[in-house]
Short mmCIF file of C-alpha atoms and ligand atoms in Angstrom, two decimals:
data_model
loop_
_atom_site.label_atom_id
_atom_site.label_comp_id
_atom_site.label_asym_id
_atom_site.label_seq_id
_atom_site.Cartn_x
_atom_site.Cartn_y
_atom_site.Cartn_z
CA UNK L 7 29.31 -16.30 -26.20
CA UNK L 8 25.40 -15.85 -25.41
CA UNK L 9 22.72 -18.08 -25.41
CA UNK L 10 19.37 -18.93 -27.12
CA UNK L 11 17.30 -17.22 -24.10
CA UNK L 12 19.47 -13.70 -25.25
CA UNK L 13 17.75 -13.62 -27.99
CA UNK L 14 13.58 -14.39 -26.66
CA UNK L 15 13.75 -17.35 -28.14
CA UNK L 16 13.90 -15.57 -31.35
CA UNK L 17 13.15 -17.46 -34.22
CA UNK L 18 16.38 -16.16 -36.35
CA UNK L 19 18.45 -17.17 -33.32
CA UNK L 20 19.18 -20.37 -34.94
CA UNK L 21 20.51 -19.09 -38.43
CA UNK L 22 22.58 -16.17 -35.71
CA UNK L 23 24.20 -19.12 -33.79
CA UNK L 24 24.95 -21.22 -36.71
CA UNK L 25 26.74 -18.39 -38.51
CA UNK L 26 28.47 -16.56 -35.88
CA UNK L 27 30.33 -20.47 -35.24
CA UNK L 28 31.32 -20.71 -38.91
CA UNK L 29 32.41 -17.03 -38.92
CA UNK L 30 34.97 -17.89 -35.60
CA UNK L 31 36.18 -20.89 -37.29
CA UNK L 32 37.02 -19.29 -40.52
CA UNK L 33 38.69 -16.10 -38.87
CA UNK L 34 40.23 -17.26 -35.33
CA UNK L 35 42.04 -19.48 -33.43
CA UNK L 36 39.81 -20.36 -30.76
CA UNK L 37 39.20 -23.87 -30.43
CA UNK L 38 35.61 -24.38 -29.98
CA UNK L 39 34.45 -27.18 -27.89
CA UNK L 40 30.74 -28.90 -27.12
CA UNK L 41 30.55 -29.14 -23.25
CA UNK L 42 27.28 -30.77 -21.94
CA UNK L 43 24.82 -27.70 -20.46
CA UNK L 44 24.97 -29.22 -16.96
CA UNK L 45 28.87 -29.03 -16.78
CA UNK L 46 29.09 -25.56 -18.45
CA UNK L 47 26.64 -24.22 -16.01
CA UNK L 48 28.93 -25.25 -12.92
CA UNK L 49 31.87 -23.96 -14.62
CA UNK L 50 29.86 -20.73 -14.92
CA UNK L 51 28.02 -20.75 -11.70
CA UNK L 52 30.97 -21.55 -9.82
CA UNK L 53 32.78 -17.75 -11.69
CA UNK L 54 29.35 -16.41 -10.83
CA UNK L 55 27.59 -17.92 -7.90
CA UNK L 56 25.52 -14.56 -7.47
CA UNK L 57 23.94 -15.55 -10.41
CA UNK L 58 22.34 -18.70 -9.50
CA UNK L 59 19.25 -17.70 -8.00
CA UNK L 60 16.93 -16.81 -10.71
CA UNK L 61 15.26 -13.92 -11.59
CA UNK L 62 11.64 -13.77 -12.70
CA UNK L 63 10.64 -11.05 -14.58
CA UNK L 64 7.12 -10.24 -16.03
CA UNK L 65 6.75 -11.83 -19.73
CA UNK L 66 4.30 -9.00 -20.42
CA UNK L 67 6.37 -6.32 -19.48
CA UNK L 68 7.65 -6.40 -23.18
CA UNK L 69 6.12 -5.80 -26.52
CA UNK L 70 8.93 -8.04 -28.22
CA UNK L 71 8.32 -11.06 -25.42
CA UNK L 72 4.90 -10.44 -26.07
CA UNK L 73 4.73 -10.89 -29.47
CA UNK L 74 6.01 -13.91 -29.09
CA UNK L 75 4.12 -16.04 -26.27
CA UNK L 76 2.53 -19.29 -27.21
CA UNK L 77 -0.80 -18.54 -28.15
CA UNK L 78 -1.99 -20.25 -24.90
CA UNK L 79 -0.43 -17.60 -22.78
CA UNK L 80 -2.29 -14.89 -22.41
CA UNK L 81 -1.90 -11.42 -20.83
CA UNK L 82 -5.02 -9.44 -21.13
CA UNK L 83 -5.96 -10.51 -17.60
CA UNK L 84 -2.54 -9.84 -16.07
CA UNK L 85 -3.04 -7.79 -12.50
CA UNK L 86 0.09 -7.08 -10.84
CA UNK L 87 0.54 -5.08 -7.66
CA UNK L 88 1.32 -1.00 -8.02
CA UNK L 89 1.49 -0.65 -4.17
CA UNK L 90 4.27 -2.46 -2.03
CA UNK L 91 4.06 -2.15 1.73
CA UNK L 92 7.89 -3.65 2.43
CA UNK L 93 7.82 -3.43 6.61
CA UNK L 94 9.42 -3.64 8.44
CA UNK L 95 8.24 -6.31 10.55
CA UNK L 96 6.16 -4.78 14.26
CA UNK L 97 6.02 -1.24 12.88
CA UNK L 98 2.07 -1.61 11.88
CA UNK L 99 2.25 -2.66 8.43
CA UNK L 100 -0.99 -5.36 8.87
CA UNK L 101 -2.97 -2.21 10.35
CA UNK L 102 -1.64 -0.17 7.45
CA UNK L 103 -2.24 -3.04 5.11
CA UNK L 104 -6.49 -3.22 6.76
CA UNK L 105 -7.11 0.68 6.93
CA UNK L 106 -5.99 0.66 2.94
CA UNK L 107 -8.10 -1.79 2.34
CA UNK L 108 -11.30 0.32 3.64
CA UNK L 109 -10.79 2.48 0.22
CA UNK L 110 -13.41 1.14 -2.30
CA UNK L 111 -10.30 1.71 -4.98
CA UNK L 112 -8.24 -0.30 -3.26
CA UNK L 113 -7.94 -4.27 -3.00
CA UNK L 114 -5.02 -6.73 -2.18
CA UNK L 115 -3.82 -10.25 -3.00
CA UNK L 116 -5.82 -13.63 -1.63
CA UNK L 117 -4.78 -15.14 1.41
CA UNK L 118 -2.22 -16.66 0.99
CA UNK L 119 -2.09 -20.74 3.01
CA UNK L 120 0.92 -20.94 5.67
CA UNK L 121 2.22 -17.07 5.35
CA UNK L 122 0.09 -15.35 7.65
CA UNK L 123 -1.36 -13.94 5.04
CA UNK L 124 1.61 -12.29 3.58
CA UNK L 125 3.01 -13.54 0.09
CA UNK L 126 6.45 -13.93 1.18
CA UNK L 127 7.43 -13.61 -2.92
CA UNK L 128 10.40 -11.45 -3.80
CA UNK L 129 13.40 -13.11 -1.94
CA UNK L 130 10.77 -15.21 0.09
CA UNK L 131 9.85 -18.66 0.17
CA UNK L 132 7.15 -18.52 -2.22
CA UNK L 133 9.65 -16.93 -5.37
CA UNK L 134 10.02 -20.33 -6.28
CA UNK L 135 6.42 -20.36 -7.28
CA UNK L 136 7.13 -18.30 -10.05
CA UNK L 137 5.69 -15.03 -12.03
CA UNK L 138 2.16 -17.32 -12.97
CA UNK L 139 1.78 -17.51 -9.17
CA UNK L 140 2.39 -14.38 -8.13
CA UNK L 141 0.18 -12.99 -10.49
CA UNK L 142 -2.59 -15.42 -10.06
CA UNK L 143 -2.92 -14.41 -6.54
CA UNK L 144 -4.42 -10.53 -7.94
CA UNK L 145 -7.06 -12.17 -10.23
CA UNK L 146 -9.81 -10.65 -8.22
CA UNK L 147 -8.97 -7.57 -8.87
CA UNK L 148 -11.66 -5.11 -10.25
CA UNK L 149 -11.27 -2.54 -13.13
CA UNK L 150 -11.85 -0.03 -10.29
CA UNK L 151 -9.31 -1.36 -8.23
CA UNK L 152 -6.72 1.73 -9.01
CA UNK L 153 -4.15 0.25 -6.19
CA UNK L 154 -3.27 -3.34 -6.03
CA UNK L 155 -1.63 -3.35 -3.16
CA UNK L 156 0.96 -6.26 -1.59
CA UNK L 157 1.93 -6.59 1.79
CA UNK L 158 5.22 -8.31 3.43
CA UNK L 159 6.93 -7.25 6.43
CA UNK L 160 10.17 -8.58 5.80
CA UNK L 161 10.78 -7.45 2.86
CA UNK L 162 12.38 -4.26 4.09
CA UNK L 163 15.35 -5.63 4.95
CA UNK L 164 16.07 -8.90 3.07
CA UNK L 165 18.61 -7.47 0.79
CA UNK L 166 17.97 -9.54 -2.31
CA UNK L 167 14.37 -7.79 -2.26
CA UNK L 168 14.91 -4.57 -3.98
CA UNK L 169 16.63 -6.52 -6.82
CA UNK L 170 13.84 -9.27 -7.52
CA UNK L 171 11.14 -6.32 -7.17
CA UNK L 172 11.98 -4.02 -9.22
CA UNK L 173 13.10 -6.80 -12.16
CA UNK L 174 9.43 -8.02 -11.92
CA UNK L 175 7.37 -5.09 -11.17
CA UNK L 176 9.18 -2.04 -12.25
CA UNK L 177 11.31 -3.33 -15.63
CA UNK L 178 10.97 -0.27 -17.21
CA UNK L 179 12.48 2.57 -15.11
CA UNK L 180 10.25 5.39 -16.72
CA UNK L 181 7.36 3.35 -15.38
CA UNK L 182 6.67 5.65 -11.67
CA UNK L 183 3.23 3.94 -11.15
CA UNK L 184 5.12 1.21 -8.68
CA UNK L 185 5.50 3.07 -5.04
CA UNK L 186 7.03 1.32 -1.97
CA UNK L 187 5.99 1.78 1.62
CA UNK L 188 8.30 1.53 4.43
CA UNK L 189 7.02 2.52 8.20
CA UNK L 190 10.02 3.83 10.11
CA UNK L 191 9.55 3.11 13.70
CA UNK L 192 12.12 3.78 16.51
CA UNK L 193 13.96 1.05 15.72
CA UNK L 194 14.55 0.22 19.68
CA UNK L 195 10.45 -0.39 19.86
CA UNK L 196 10.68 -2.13 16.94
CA UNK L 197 13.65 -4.71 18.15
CA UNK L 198 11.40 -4.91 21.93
CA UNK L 199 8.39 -5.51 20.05
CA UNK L 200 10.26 -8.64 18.09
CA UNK L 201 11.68 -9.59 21.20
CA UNK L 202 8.02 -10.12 22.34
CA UNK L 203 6.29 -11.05 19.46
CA UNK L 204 8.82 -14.06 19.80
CA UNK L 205 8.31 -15.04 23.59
CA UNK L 206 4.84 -15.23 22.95
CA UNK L 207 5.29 -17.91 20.27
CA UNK L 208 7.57 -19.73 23.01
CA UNK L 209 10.63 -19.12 21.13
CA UNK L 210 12.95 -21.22 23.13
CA UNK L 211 15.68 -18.32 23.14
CA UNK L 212 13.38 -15.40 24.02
CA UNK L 213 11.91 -17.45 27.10
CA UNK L 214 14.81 -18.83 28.19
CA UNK L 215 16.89 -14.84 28.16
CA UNK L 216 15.80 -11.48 29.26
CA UNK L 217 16.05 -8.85 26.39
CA UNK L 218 18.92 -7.29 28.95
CA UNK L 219 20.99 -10.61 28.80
CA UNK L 220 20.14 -11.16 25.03
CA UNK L 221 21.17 -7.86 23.73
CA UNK L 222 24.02 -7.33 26.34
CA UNK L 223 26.13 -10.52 25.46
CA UNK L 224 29.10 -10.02 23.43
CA UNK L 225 30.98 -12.60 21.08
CA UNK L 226 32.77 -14.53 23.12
CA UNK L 227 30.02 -14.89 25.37
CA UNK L 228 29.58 -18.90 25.30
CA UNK L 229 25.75 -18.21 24.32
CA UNK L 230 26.13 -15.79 21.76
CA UNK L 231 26.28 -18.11 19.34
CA UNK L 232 22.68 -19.97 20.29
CA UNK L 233 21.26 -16.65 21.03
CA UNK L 234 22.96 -14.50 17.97
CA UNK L 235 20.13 -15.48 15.39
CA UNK L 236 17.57 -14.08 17.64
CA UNK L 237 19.45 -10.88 18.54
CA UNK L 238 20.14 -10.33 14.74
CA UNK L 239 16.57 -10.29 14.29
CA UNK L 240 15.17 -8.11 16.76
CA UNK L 241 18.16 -5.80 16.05
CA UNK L 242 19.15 -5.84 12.37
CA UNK L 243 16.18 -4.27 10.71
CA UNK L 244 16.22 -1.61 12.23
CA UNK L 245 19.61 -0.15 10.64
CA UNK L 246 16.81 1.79 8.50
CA UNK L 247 19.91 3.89 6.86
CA UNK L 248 21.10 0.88 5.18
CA UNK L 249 18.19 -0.54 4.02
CA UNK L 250 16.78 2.78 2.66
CA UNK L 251 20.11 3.15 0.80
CA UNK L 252 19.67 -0.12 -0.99
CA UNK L 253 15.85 0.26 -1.53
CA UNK L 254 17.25 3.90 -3.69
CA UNK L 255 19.43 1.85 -5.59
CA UNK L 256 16.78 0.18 -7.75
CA UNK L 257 13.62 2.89 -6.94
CA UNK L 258 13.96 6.92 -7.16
CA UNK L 259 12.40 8.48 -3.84
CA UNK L 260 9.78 9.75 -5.99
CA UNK L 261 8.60 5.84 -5.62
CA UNK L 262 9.25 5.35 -1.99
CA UNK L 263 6.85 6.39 0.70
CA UNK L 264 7.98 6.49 4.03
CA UNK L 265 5.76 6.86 6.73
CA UNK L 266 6.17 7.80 10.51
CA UNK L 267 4.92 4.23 12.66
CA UNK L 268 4.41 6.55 15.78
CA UNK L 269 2.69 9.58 14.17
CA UNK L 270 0.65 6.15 12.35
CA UNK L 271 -0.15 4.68 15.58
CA UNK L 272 -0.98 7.68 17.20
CA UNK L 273 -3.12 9.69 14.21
CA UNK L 274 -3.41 7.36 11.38
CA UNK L 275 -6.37 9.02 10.18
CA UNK L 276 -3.95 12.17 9.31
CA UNK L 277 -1.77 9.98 7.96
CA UNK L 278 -3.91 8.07 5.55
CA UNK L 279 -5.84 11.01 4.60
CA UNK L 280 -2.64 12.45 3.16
CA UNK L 281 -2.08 9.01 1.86
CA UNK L 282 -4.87 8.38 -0.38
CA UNK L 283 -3.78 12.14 -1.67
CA UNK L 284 -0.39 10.87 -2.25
CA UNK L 285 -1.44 7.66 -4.16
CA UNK L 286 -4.22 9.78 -5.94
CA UNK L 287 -6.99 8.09 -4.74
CA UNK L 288 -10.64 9.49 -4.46
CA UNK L 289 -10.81 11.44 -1.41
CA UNK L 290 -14.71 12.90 -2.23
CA UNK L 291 -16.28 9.68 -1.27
CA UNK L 292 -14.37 8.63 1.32
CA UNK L 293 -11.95 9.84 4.68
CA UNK L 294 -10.64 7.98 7.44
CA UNK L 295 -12.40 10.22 9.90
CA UNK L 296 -15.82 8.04 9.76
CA UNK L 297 -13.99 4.60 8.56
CA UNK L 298 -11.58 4.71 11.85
CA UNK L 299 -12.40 4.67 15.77
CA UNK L 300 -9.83 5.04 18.97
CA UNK L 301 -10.52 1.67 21.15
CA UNK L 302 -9.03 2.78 24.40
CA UNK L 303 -8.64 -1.59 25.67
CA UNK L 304 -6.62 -1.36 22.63
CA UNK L 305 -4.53 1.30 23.00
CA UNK L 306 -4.48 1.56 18.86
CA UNK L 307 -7.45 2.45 16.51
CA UNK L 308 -9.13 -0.21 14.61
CA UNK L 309 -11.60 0.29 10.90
CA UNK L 310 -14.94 0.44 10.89
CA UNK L 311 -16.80 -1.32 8.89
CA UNK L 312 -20.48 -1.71 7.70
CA UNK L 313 -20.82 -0.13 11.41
CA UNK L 314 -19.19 -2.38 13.32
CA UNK L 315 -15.89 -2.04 15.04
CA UNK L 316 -13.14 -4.03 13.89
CA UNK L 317 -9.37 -4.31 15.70
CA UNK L 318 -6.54 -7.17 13.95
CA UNK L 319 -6.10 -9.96 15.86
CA UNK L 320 -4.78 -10.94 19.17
CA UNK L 321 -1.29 -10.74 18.03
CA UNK L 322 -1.40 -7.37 16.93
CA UNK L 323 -1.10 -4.86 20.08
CA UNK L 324 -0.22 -7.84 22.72
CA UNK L 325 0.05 -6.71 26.39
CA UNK L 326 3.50 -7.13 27.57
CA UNK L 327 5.94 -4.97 30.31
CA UNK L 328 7.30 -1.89 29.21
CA UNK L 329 10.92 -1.62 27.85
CA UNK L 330 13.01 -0.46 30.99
CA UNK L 331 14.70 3.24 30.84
CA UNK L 332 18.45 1.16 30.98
CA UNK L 333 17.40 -1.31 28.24
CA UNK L 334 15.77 1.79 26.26
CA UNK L 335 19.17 3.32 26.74
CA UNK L 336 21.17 1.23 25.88
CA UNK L 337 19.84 0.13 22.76
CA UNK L 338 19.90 3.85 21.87
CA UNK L 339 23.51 3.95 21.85
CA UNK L 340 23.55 0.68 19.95
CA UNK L 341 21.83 2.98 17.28
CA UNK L 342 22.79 6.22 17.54
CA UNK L 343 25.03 5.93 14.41
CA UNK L 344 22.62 3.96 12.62
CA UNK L 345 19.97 6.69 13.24
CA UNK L 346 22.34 9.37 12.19
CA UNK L 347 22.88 7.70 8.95
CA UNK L 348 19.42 7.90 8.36
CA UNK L 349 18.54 11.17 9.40
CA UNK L 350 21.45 12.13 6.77
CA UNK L 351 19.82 9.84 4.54
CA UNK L 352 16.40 11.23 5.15
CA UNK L 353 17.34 14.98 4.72
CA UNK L 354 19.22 14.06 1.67
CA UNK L 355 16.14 12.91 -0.44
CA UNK L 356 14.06 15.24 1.54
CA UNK L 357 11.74 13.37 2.95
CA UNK L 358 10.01 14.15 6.05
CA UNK L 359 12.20 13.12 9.43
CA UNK L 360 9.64 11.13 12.12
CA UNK L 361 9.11 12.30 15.46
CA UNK L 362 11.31 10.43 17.03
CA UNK L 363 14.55 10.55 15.36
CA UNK L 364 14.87 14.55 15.84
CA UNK L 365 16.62 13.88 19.16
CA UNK L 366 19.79 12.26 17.09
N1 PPS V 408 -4.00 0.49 14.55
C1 PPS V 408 -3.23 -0.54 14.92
N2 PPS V 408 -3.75 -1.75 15.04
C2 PPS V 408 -2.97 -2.79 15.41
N3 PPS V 408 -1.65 -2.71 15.67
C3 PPS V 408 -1.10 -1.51 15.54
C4 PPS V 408 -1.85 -0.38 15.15
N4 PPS V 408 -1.02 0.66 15.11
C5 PPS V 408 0.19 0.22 15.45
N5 PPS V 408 0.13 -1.09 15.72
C6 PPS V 408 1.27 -1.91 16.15
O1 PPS V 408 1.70 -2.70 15.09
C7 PPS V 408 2.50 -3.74 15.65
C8 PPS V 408 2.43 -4.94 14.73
O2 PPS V 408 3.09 -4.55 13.56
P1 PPS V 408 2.96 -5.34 12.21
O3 PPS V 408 1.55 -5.44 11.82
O4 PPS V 408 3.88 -4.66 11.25
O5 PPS V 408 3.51 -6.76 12.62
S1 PPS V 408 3.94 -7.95 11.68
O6 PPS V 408 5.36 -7.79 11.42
O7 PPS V 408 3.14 -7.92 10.45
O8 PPS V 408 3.69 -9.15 12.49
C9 PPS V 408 1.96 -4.01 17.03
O9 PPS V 408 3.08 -3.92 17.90
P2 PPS V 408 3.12 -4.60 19.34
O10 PPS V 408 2.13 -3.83 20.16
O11 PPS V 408 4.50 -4.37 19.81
O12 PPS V 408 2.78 -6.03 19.16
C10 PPS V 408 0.94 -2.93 17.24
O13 PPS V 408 1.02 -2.29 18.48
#
């Protein structure tokens, strides 16, 4: 059995319906039945409760859907995104996000109210919101905008992501245009870092236990529980082998940009020079050279613009005691297989293996 919505809504769909019932009565047994929508949808959902989120895809993906929009609905102005930076979350993705945005070619989505800035879409609160949101938010996009670029942190690891991504912005797999940025950090900076970003927004777990006693505790522990969804997400991103995996299973690597948060943080102007080549922007007019500048109070570099120095906010590069050697090791054990996996992972698709994962 199939429904209307198989067939776009299709204006033969009726006569299709009608006859294939008359043609089951005539030549079978089955005893066909009218069940109310609402009731055949729980039987169904409850044989295929993966199914019951929805998925939006983009009505102008498709010359037949196309064709057959209400004459209201329109998609010569659609703008959609052709550059995802995915996270994860405290590897420098906002500072990645503002040097990109120095490129004259280049613009992003409008700020977006209550998501610091981020769109939160795919697997994110805002999905709901729908594809006439999400591509409402690009409007302002220039003909010489050549990358439309999103940014959300957490993406990287929510693992329904990939999935609602590529249905929307990459239907047709031929279509390479779409690339995906992930920065791969040490994943025991990236877990501290959390850890911090947390206590300084008075998280009442992260100021009420050290990083040794939260990522020491074991189950059993009578606070692992209370503390566990903390722990899970300082610690769970960073299983980069995983998440890679599943980011391969809906994009070839040939889409996927992975970029070294250390060699970023330390040399970003390398970096995004051989970014812009790898994204084929313009690289005549413009280099990061001039557009960047070292701020030593900072410890980071921040853009340039229209001569004036600009660093990201207060909450990007907080001051905050060092990781200790034991808490460094230990968390390196924690991830010693997980970084394996990766650097498996890495060599597999050949791409290059950061810094800091040549020790494993
Ligand atoms: N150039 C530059 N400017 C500002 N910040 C920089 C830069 N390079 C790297 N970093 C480090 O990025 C960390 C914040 O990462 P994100 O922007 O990905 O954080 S967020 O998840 O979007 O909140 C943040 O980590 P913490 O220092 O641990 O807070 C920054 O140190």
């Amino acid at each position: 059995m199939t429904h209307q919505q198989n067939y776009g809504h299709d204006r033969l769909a009726h006569y299709t319906f009608h006859n294939e019932v008359l043609f089951l009565k005539c030549w079978t047994n089955l005893n066909l039945k009218w069940v109310e929508p609402e009731k055949l949808s729980q039987l169904y959902f409850n044989r295929f409760p993966q199914e019951q989120n929805m998925i939006h895809l983009n009505r102008c993906a498709d010359d037949r859907h196309r064709k057959m929009l209400s004459v209201n609905v329109t998609c010569d102005n659609i703008k959609l995104p052709n550059l995802i930076i995915v996270g994860p979350q405290k590897t420098g993705t906002s500072a990645l996000l503002s040097f990109l945005k120095l490129h004259p070619n280049v613009t992003s989505n409008l700020n977006v109210e209550g998501s610091f800035e981020e769109m939160q879409f795919f697997g994110g609160t805002n999905y709901k919101k729908g594809f006439e949101w999400y591509q409402s938010q690009f409007l302002q996009a220039a003909d010489n905008h050549q990358i439309i670029v999103e940014k959300t942190a957490n993406y990287f690891d929510n693992p329904v992501t990939p999935h609602l991504l590529s249905s929307m912005l990459n239907p047709d797999s031929k279509n390479h245009e779409l690339k995906i940025i992930a920065m791969i950090a040490d994943p025991v900076d990236r877990a501290y870092s959390w850890y911090q970003h947390m206590r300084s927004h008075n998280d009442s777990i992260a100021t009420k236990y050290s990083p040794e006693k939260l990522f020491s505790m074991l189950p059993g522990d009578p606070e692992y529980e209370v503390t566990n969804r903390l722990r899970q997400r300082c610690l769970k991103p960073g299983f980069y082998a995983e998440h890679v995996d599943r980011w391969l299973d809906y994009f070839p690597p040939s889409q996927i940009i992975l970029i070294d948060a250390k060699a970023f943080r330390l040399n970003p102007t390398q970096i995004m020079d051989q970014l812009l080549i790898d994204l084929n922007l313009p690289t005549s007019n413009f280099n990061y050279a001039t557009n960047l500048r070292y701020v030593p109070e900072k410890g980071f570099y921040c853009t340039i613009k229209k001569g004036k120095t600009k660093c990201l906010g207060a909450s990007k590069g907080r001051k905050y005691i060092p990781i200790s050697d034991s808490l460094r090791s230990q968390l390196n054990s924690y991830y010693a297989g997980h970084n394996r996996a990766l650097l498996k992972l890495l060599n597999r698709y050949k791409f290059n293996v950061p810094g800091w994962l040549l020790n494993f």
